[in-house]
Amino acid sequence: MIMLNFFSKYKFLVVVLLVLSAIIVTAIYQILKPEPRLLVYQPTMVNYELVDSTKRRVKKYHTIADFALLNQNGDTITQNDYEGKIYIADFFFTTCPTICPIMKDHMVKLQHILMDDDVLLLSHSVTPEIDSVPVLKAYAESKGVIDSKWNMLTGDKKQIYDLARKSYLVAKDEPYGGDYDMIHTENFVLVDTRRRIRGFYDGTDWGEMERLLKDLEILQREEQSNL
């Protein structure tokens, strides 16, 4: 009876204390809870078949190599154009009848979703002998590519294949076959402002694109906290 009278008399105070306790516990949890961070991928963490034999023992400090290739406008694009930028990279060819059309449709959607974000896109042709600058330009226009957001690259084939095998870690390690070499990968690669790989995604699966976008938000918060 005494307890009932106490709760009846101080019911409002008890409720307030319970609410304040819940708020304090939640605040402490949020403070102590570590912010999610993405992995920094190293060659030793990737399927060895997709890693060049010269890179398989690399456990740290792996970054995307320097490059110089031509975009759809005939401009030379280098790593300096992506300095300090988060970007999403892939490999394709304009005449691909299978996975590339799906990948490019997904990249177009990403382009529009990320229109207001300081995130860039970078596509490399794996058949540069076919995908000349005019061919890339026509293809880019047909896809609605925004030049300031997305570069489609062509140029030296060995350089492009070395990037795929030694930098982005997305193509089977095979001896370079010159004009007859051919790589095909569905991977989109998320790269941070320090040119490090932070994620791999199946470019043919929109569910994977949604995962990419969630990871991108985590990476953006991480980059912001590092400023």
CSV table of C-alpha atoms in Angstrom, one decimal:
chain,number,residue,atom,x,y,z
A,1,MET,CA,0.0,0.0,0.0
A,2,ILE,CA,2.8,2.4,0.9
A,3,MET,CA,4.6,1.7,-2.4
A,4,LEU,CA,1.4,2.2,-4.4
A,5,ASN,CA,0.9,5.5,-2.7
A,6,PHE,CA,4.5,6.5,-3.4
A,7,PHE,CA,4.1,5.7,-7.1
A,8,SER,CA,0.8,7.5,-7.3
A,9,LYS,CA,2.2,10.6,-5.7
A,10,TYR,CA,5.5,10.7,-7.6
A,11,LYS,CA,4.3,9.0,-10.9
A,12,PHE,CA,5.3,12.0,-13.0
A,13,LEU,CA,8.7,12.2,-11.4
A,14,VAL,CA,9.3,8.5,-11.9
A,15,VAL,CA,8.4,8.7,-15.6
A,16,VAL,CA,10.7,11.7,-16.1
A,17,LEU,CA,13.6,9.9,-14.4
A,18,LEU,CA,13.0,6.8,-16.6
A,19,VAL,CA,13.0,8.9,-19.7
A,20,LEU,CA,16.1,10.8,-18.7
A,21,SER,CA,17.8,7.5,-17.9
A,22,ALA,CA,17.0,6.1,-21.3
A,23,ILE,CA,18.3,9.2,-23.0
A,24,ILE,CA,21.5,9.1,-21.0
A,25,VAL,CA,22.1,5.4,-21.7
A,26,THR,CA,21.5,6.0,-25.4
A,27,ALA,CA,23.8,9.0,-25.5
A,28,ILE,CA,26.6,7.0,-23.7
A,29,TYR,CA,26.1,4.1,-26.1
A,30,GLN,CA,26.3,6.5,-29.1
A,31,ILE,CA,29.5,8.0,-27.7
A,32,LEU,CA,31.1,4.7,-27.0
A,33,LYS,CA,29.9,3.0,-30.2
A,34,PRO,CA,32.7,3.1,-32.8
A,35,GLU,CA,31.9,4.6,-36.1
A,36,PRO,CA,31.7,1.9,-38.8
A,37,ARG,CA,34.7,1.9,-41.2
A,38,LEU,CA,35.4,0.2,-44.4
A,39,LEU,CA,38.2,-2.3,-45.0
A,40,VAL,CA,41.3,-1.0,-46.8
A,41,TYR,CA,41.8,-3.9,-49.2
A,42,GLN,CA,45.3,-5.2,-49.8
A,43,PRO,CA,46.4,-7.8,-52.4
A,44,THR,CA,46.7,-10.5,-49.7
A,45,MET,CA,43.0,-10.1,-48.9
A,46,VAL,CA,41.8,-10.7,-52.5
A,47,ASN,CA,41.3,-13.9,-54.4
A,48,TYR,CA,44.9,-14.7,-55.5
A,49,GLU,CA,43.7,-15.5,-59.0
A,50,LEU,CA,42.7,-11.8,-59.4
A,51,VAL,CA,46.0,-10.5,-58.2
A,52,ASP,CA,49.1,-10.2,-60.3
A,53,SER,CA,51.9,-12.5,-59.2
A,54,THR,CA,54.1,-9.5,-58.4
A,55,LYS,CA,51.5,-8.2,-55.9
A,56,ARG,CA,50.3,-11.3,-54.1
A,57,ARG,CA,52.6,-10.8,-51.1
A,58,VAL,CA,51.7,-7.2,-50.6
A,59,LYS,CA,50.0,-6.8,-47.2
A,60,LYS,CA,49.9,-3.0,-46.8
A,61,TYR,CA,50.3,0.3,-48.6
A,62,HIS,CA,48.6,-0.9,-51.8
A,63,THR,CA,47.3,2.0,-53.9
A,64,ILE,CA,46.2,2.6,-57.5
A,65,ALA,CA,49.2,3.2,-59.8
A,66,ASP,CA,49.7,6.4,-61.8
A,67,PHE,CA,48.2,6.4,-65.2
A,68,ALA,CA,47.8,8.6,-68.3
A,69,LEU,CA,44.9,7.7,-70.7
A,70,LEU,CA,42.6,9.5,-73.1
A,71,ASN,CA,38.9,10.2,-72.2
A,72,GLN,CA,35.9,10.5,-74.5
A,73,ASN,CA,36.8,14.1,-75.4
A,74,GLY,CA,40.4,13.2,-76.3
A,75,ASP,CA,41.8,14.8,-73.1
A,76,THR,CA,44.6,13.2,-71.2
A,77,ILE,CA,43.3,12.0,-67.8
A,78,THR,CA,45.8,11.1,-65.1
A,79,GLN,CA,45.7,10.3,-61.4
A,80,ASN,CA,45.9,14.0,-60.7
A,81,ASP,CA,42.4,14.5,-62.0
A,82,TYR,CA,41.2,12.2,-59.2
A,83,GLU,CA,43.5,13.6,-56.5
A,84,GLY,CA,41.6,14.0,-53.3
A,85,LYS,CA,38.4,12.4,-54.7
A,86,ILE,CA,36.4,9.3,-53.9
A,87,TYR,CA,35.7,7.5,-57.1
A,88,ILE,CA,34.1,4.3,-58.5
A,89,ALA,CA,36.0,2.5,-61.3
A,90,ASP,CA,35.2,-0.3,-63.7
A,91,PHE,CA,36.4,-2.0,-66.9
A,92,PHE,CA,34.2,-2.5,-70.0
A,93,PHE,CA,34.1,-2.4,-73.8
A,94,THR,CA,31.5,-0.7,-76.0
A,95,THR,CA,30.8,-3.8,-78.1
A,96,CYS,CA,30.2,-6.1,-75.2
A,97,PRO,CA,26.8,-7.8,-75.6
A,98,THR,CA,26.6,-9.4,-72.2
A,99,ILE,CA,27.4,-7.8,-68.8
A,100,CYS,CA,28.6,-4.4,-69.9
A,101,PRO,CA,25.2,-3.0,-70.9
A,102,ILE,CA,23.8,-3.9,-67.5
A,103,MET,CA,26.9,-2.4,-65.8
A,104,LYS,CA,26.7,0.8,-67.7
A,105,ASP,CA,23.0,1.2,-67.0
A,106,HIS,CA,23.8,0.8,-63.3
A,107,MET,CA,26.7,3.3,-63.6
A,108,VAL,CA,24.3,5.8,-65.3
A,109,LYS,CA,22.0,5.4,-62.3
A,110,LEU,CA,24.8,6.0,-59.9
A,111,GLN,CA,25.8,9.1,-61.8
A,112,HIS,CA,22.4,10.6,-61.3
A,113,ILE,CA,22.1,9.5,-57.6
A,114,LEU,CA,25.5,11.0,-56.9
A,115,MET,CA,25.0,14.1,-58.9
A,116,ASP,CA,25.3,16.4,-55.9
A,117,ASP,CA,28.1,14.4,-54.3
A,118,ASP,CA,31.8,15.1,-54.9
A,119,VAL,CA,32.3,11.5,-56.1
A,120,LEU,CA,33.6,10.7,-59.6
A,121,LEU,CA,33.3,7.7,-62.0
A,122,LEU,CA,36.0,6.1,-64.1
A,123,SER,CA,35.6,3.5,-66.8
A,124,HIS,CA,38.4,1.8,-68.7
A,125,SER,CA,38.0,0.2,-72.1
A,126,VAL,CA,39.5,-3.2,-72.3
A,127,THR,CA,39.4,-3.1,-76.1
A,128,PRO,CA,41.1,0.3,-76.7
A,129,GLU,CA,42.1,-0.8,-80.3
A,130,ILE,CA,38.3,-0.7,-81.0
A,131,ASP,CA,37.2,2.0,-78.5
A,132,SER,CA,38.9,5.0,-80.0
A,133,VAL,CA,38.1,8.5,-78.7
A,134,PRO,CA,35.3,9.0,-81.3
A,135,VAL,CA,33.8,5.6,-80.5
A,136,LEU,CA,33.9,6.4,-76.8
A,137,LYS,CA,32.4,9.8,-77.4
A,138,ALA,CA,29.4,8.4,-79.3
A,139,TYR,CA,29.0,5.7,-76.6
A,140,ALA,CA,29.2,8.3,-73.8
A,141,GLU,CA,26.6,10.5,-75.5
A,142,SER,CA,24.3,7.6,-76.0
A,143,LYS,CA,24.5,6.8,-72.2
A,144,GLY,CA,24.1,10.4,-71.1
A,145,VAL,CA,27.5,10.6,-69.6
A,146,ILE,CA,28.3,13.9,-67.8
A,147,ASP,CA,31.9,14.8,-68.6
A,148,SER,CA,32.6,16.5,-65.4
A,149,LYS,CA,31.5,13.4,-63.5
A,150,TRP,CA,32.5,10.5,-65.5
A,151,ASN,CA,35.6,9.7,-67.7
A,152,MET,CA,35.6,6.8,-70.1
A,153,LEU,CA,39.2,5.9,-70.9
A,154,THR,CA,41.1,4.5,-73.8
A,155,GLY,CA,44.8,4.3,-74.7
A,156,ASP,CA,47.7,1.9,-74.2
A,157,LYS,CA,46.3,-1.5,-73.8
A,158,LYS,CA,49.0,-2.9,-71.6
A,159,GLN,CA,48.7,0.1,-69.2
A,160,ILE,CA,44.9,-0.6,-68.9
A,161,TYR,CA,45.5,-4.3,-68.3
A,162,ASP,CA,48.2,-3.6,-65.7
A,163,LEU,CA,45.8,-1.3,-63.9
A,164,ALA,CA,43.1,-4.1,-63.8
A,165,ARG,CA,45.5,-6.8,-62.7
A,166,LYS,CA,48.1,-4.9,-60.5
A,167,SER,CA,46.1,-1.9,-59.2
A,168,TYR,CA,42.4,-2.7,-59.1
A,169,LEU,CA,42.8,-6.4,-58.5
A,170,VAL,CA,39.8,-7.4,-60.7
A,171,ALA,CA,41.2,-9.5,-63.5
A,172,LYS,CA,42.8,-13.0,-63.6
A,173,ASP,CA,46.5,-13.0,-63.4
A,174,GLU,CA,47.6,-14.2,-66.8
A,175,PRO,CA,50.6,-13.4,-69.0
A,176,TYR,CA,49.9,-10.3,-71.1
A,177,GLY,CA,48.8,-11.5,-74.5
A,178,GLY,CA,49.1,-8.3,-76.5
A,179,ASP,CA,46.5,-7.7,-79.2
A,180,TYR,CA,44.8,-11.0,-78.4
A,181,ASP,CA,44.5,-10.5,-74.6
A,182,MET,CA,41.1,-10.1,-73.3
A,183,ILE,CA,39.8,-9.4,-69.7
A,184,HIS,CA,36.2,-9.3,-68.6
A,185,THR,CA,35.2,-8.3,-65.1
A,186,GLU,CA,31.9,-7.3,-63.6
A,187,ASN,CA,33.5,-5.6,-60.6
A,188,PHE,CA,33.0,-2.0,-59.6
A,189,VAL,CA,35.7,-0.8,-57.3
A,190,LEU,CA,35.3,1.9,-54.6
A,191,VAL,CA,38.5,4.0,-54.2
A,192,ASP,CA,39.1,6.6,-51.5
A,193,THR,CA,40.9,9.9,-51.6
A,194,ARG,CA,44.2,8.2,-50.9
A,195,ARG,CA,43.9,5.9,-53.9
A,196,ARG,CA,43.2,2.9,-51.7
A,197,ILE,CA,40.6,0.2,-52.5
A,198,ARG,CA,37.7,0.2,-50.1
A,199,GLY,CA,35.2,-2.1,-51.7
A,200,PHE,CA,34.4,-4.5,-54.6
A,201,TYR,CA,30.8,-4.8,-56.0
A,202,ASP,CA,29.1,-6.9,-58.7
A,203,GLY,CA,28.2,-4.2,-61.3
A,204,THR,CA,25.5,-6.5,-62.7
A,205,ASP,CA,23.5,-6.6,-59.5
A,206,TRP,CA,21.5,-3.6,-58.3
A,207,GLY,CA,21.5,-5.0,-54.8
A,208,GLU,CA,25.2,-4.7,-54.9
A,209,MET,CA,24.9,-1.1,-56.0
A,210,GLU,CA,22.7,-0.4,-53.0
A,211,ARG,CA,25.5,-1.9,-50.8
A,212,LEU,CA,28.0,0.3,-52.6
A,213,LEU,CA,25.9,3.4,-51.8
A,214,LYS,CA,25.7,2.5,-48.2
A,215,ASP,CA,29.5,1.9,-48.1
A,216,LEU,CA,30.0,5.2,-49.8
A,217,GLU,CA,28.2,7.0,-47.0
A,218,ILE,CA,30.4,5.3,-44.5
A,219,LEU,CA,33.5,6.3,-46.5
A,220,GLN,CA,32.3,9.9,-46.8
A,221,ARG,CA,31.9,10.2,-43.0
A,222,GLU,CA,35.3,8.6,-42.5
A,223,GLU,CA,36.9,11.0,-44.9
A,224,GLN,CA,35.1,14.0,-43.3
A,225,SER,CA,36.3,12.9,-39.8
A,226,ASN,CA,39.9,12.8,-41.2
A,227,LEU,CA,39.9,16.5,-42.2
